Tab-separated table of C-alpha atoms in Angstrom:
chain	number	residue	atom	x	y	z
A	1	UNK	CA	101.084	21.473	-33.959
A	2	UNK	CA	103.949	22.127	-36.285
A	3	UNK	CA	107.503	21.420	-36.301
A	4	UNK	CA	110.228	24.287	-37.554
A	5	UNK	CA	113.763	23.753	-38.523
A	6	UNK	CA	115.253	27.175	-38.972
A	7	UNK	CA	112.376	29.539	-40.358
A	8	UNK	CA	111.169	26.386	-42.479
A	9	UNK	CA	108.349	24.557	-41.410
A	10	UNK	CA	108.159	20.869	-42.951
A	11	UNK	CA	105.609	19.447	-40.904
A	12	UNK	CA	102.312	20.829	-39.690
A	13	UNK	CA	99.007	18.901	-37.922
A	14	UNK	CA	95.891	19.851	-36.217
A	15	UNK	CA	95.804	18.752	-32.888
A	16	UNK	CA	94.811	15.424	-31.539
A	17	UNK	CA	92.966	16.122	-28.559
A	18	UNK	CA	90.428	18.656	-27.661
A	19	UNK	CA	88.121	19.410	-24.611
A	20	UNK	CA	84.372	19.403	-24.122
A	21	UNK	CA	84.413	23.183	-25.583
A	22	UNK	CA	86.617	21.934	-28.772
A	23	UNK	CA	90.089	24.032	-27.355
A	24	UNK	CA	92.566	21.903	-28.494
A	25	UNK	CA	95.314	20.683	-25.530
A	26	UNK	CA	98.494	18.731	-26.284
A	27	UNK	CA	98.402	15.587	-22.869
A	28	UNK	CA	101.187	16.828	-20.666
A	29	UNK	CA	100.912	18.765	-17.662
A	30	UNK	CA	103.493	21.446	-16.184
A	31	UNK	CA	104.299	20.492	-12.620
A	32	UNK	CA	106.418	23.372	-10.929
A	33	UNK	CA	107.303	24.468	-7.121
A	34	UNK	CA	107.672	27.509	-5.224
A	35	UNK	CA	106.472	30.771	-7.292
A	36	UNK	CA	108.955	33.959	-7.115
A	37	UNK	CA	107.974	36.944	-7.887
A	38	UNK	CA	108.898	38.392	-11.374
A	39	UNK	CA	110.413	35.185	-13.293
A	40	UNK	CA	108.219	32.643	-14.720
A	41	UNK	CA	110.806	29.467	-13.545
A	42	UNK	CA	109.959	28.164	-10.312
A	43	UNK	CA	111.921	26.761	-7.547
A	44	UNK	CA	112.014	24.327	-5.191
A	45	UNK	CA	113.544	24.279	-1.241
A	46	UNK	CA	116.635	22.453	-3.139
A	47	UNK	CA	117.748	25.447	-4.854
A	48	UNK	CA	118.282	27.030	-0.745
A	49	UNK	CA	119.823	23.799	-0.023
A	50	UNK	CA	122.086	23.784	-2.249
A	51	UNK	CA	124.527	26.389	-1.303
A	52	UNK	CA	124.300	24.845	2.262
A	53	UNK	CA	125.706	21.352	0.896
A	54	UNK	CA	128.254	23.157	-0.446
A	55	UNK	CA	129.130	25.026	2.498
A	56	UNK	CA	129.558	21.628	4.567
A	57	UNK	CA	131.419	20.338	1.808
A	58	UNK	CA	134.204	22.624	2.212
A	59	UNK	CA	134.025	21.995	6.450
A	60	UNK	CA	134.256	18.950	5.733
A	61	UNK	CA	137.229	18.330	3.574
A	62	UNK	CA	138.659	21.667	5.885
A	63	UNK	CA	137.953	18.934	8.726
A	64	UNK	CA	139.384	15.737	6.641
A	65	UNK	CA	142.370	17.675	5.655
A	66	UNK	CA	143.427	19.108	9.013
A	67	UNK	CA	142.721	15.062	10.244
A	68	UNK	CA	145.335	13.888	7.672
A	69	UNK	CA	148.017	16.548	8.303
A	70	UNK	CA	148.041	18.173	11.639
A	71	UNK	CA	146.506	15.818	13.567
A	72	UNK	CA	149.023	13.218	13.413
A	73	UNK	CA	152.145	13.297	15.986
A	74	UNK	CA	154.895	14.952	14.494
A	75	UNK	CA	158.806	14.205	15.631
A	76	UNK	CA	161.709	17.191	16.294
A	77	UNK	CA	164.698	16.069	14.966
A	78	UNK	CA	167.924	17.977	15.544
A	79	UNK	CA	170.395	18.177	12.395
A	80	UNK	CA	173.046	15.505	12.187
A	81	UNK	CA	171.368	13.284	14.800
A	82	UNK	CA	170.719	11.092	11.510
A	83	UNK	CA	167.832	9.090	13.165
A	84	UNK	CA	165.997	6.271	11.731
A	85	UNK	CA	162.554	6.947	9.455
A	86	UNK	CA	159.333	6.111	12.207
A	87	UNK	CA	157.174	3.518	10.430
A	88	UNK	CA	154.093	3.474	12.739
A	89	UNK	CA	155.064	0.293	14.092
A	90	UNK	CA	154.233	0.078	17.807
A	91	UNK	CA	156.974	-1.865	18.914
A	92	UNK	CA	159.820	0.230	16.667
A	93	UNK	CA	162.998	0.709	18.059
A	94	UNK	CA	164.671	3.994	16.550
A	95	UNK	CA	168.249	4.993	16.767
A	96	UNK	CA	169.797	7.825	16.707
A	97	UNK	CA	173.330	9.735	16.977
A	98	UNK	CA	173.556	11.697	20.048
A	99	UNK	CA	174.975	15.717	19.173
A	100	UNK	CA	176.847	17.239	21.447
A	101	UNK	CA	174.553	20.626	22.903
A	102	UNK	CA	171.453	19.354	21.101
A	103	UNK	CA	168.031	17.712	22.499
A	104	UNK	CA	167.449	13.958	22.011
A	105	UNK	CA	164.764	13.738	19.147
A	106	UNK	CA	161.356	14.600	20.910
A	107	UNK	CA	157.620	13.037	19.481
A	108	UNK	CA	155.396	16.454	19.456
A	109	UNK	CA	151.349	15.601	19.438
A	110	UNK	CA	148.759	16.510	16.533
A	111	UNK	CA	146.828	19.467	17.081
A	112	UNK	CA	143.168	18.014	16.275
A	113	UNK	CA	140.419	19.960	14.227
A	114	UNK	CA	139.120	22.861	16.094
A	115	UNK	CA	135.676	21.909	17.550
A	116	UNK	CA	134.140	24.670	15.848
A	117	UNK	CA	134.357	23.130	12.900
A	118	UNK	CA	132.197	20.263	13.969
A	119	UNK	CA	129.471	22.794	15.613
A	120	UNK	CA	129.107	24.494	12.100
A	121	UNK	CA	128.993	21.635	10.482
A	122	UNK	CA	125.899	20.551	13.082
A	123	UNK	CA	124.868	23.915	12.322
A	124	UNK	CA	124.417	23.515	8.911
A	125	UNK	CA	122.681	20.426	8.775
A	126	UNK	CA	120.239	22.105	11.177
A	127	UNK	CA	119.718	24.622	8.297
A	128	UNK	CA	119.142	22.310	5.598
A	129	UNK	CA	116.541	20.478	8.265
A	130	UNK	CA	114.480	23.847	8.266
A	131	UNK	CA	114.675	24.494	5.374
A	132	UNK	CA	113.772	21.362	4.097
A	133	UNK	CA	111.173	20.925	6.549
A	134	UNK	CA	112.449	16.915	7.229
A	135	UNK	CA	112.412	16.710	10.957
A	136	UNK	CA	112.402	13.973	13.367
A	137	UNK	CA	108.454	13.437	12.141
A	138	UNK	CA	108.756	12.955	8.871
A	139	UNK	CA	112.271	10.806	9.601
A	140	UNK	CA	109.479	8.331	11.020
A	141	UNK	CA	111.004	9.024	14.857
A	142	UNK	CA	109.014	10.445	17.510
A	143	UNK	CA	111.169	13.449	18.885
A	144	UNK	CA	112.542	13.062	22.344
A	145	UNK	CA	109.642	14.976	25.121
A	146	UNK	CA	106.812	14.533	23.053
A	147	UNK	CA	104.291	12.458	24.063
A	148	UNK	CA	100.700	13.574	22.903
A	149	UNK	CA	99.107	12.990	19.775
A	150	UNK	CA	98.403	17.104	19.537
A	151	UNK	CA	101.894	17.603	19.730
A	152	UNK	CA	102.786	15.338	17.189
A	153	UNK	CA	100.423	16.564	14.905
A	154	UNK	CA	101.756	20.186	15.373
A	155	UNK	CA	105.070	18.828	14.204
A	156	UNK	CA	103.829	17.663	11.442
A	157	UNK	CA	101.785	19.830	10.247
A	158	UNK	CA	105.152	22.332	10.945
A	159	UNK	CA	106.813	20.422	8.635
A	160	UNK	CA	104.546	19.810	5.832
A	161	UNK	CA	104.177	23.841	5.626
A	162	UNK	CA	107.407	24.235	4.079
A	163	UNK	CA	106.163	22.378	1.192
A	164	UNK	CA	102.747	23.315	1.039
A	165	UNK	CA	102.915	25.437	-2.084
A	166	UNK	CA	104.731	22.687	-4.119
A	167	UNK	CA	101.863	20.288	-2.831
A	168	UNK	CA	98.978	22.381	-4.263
A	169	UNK	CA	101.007	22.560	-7.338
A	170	UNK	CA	101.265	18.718	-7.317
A	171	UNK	CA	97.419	18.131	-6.770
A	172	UNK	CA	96.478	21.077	-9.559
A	173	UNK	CA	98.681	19.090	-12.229
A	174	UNK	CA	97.169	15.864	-11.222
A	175	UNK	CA	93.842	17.195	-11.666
A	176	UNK	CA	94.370	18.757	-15.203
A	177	UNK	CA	96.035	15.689	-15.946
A	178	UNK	CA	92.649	13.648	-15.105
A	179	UNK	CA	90.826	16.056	-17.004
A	180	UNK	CA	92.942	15.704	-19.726
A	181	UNK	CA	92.948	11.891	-19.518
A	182	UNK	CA	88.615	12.448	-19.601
A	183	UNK	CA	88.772	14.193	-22.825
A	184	UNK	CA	90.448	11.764	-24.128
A	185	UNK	CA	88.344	8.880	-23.101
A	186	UNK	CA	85.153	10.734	-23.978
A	187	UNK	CA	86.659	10.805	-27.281
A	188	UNK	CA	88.361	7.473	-28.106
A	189	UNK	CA	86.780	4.762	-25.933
A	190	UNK	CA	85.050	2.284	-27.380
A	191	UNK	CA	84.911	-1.068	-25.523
A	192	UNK	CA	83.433	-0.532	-21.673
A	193	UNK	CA	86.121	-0.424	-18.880
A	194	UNK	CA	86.510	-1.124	-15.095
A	195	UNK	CA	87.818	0.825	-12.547
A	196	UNK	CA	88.355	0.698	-8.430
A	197	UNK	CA	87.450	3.830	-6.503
A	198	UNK	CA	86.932	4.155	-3.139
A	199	UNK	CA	83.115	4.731	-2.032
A	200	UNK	CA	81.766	7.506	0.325
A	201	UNK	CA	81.931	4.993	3.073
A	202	UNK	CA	85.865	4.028	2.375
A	203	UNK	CA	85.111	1.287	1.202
A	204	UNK	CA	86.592	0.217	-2.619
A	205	UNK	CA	84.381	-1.464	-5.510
A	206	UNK	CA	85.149	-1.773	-8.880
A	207	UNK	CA	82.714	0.125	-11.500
A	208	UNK	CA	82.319	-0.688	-15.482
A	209	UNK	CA	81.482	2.504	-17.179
A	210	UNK	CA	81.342	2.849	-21.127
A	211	UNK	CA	81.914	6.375	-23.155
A	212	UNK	CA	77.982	7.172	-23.565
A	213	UNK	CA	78.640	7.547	-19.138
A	214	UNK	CA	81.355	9.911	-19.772
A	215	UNK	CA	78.825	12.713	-21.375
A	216	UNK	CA	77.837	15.320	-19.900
A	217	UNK	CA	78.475	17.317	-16.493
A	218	UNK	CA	81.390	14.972	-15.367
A	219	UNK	CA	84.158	16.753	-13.682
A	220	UNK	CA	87.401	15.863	-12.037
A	221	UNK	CA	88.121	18.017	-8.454
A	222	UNK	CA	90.532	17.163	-6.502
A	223	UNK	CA	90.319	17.903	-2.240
A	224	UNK	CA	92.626	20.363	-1.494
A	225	UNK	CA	95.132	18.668	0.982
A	226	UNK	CA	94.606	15.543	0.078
A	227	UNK	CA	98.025	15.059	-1.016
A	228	UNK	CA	98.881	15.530	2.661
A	229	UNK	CA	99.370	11.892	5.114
A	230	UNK	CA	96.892	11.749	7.805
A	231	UNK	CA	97.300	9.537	10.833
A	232	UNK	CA	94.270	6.840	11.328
């Protein structure tokens, strides 16, 4: 491991930790998402959402503004009729000089925001819902007509699939990251330790092991899916 400051290199080391075949590994793990095809950065469902969000954004300040301006009443005044400023107060009296050959001064109503814009909004969090995969399920409500425990599963399972790429990614960093934590203990533990596992049986008990029980064939391998909730 070395450290380089322009095309100088002041400090150099070997590493600290090797493996069971003496490859030398620094202990951190790269944890990424969603793979695309020809880049090496990976992505996650937030880089879809996040055009969405600020899509609604603008609907919604579109929506907040037209609330503020054109939904409010509005009054038609004619010129000269020099009638007093409305204040909003409900019981306000308001005078007003009469012109000869011109309307009294007349309240018009708001025109509210077009319901459209509240259908694409709904639209749009609908979106983010798919793509996101967080539906009624994994909200922790049981949608509306479903009643079977198949059914529900099927939801689920719906919903987990939209992630299931950044989940396998997820359990294959937590397994180097054991393995890495096993070199290390095969190499620097020296006073026994305990730990609680869970049994073949479910049930949990708390081991001692020392670093002579760390020798040889022992392996971290994690389930596939395991990551995933299951219902009891």
């Amino acid at each position: 491991m070395a450290t380089l400051i322009g095309n100088e290199m002041p400090e150099s080391s070997e590493f600290l930790y090797r493996d069971r075949d003496g490859v030398p590994f620094m202990n951190f793990v790269h944890c990424g998402g969603n793979r695309v095809s020809g880049r090496f950065w990976r992505k996650t469902t937030m880089d879809d959402v996040a055009p969405k969000q600020v899509q609604r954004n603008k609907y919604e300040s579109f929506f907040e503004l037209q609330m503020f301006t054109m939904s409010g009443s509005k009054y038609l005044v004619p010129s000269g009729s020099n009638m007093d400023t409305p204040t909003g107060d409900p019981n306000q009296i308001l005078n007003f000089d009469a012109v000869a050959g011109a309307p009294e001064p007349k309240k018009v109503p708001g025109v509210p925001p077009p319901p459209a814009c509240l259908d694409y909004i709904a639209k749009i969090d609908s979106d983010i819902e798919e793509l996101t995969g967080t539906f009624d399920v994994l909200k922790g409500k049981l949608p509306s007509g479903l009643d079977t425990f198949s059914g529900l599963r099927l939801l689920t399972e719906r919903a987990f699939s939209v992630h299931n790429e950044m989940l396998k990614s997820w359990e294959n960093a937590d397994e180097d990251c054991a393995r890495q934590q096993l070199e290390i203990a095969r190499a620097f533990y020296i006073e026994p330790r305990k730990k609680t596992i869970e049994s073949k049986n479910g049930r949990f008990e708390t081991i001692s092991f020392s670093q002579a029980d760390l020798t040889g064939g022992i392996d971290i391998v994690i389930e596939p899916g395991s990551s995933l909730p299951r219902s009891q």
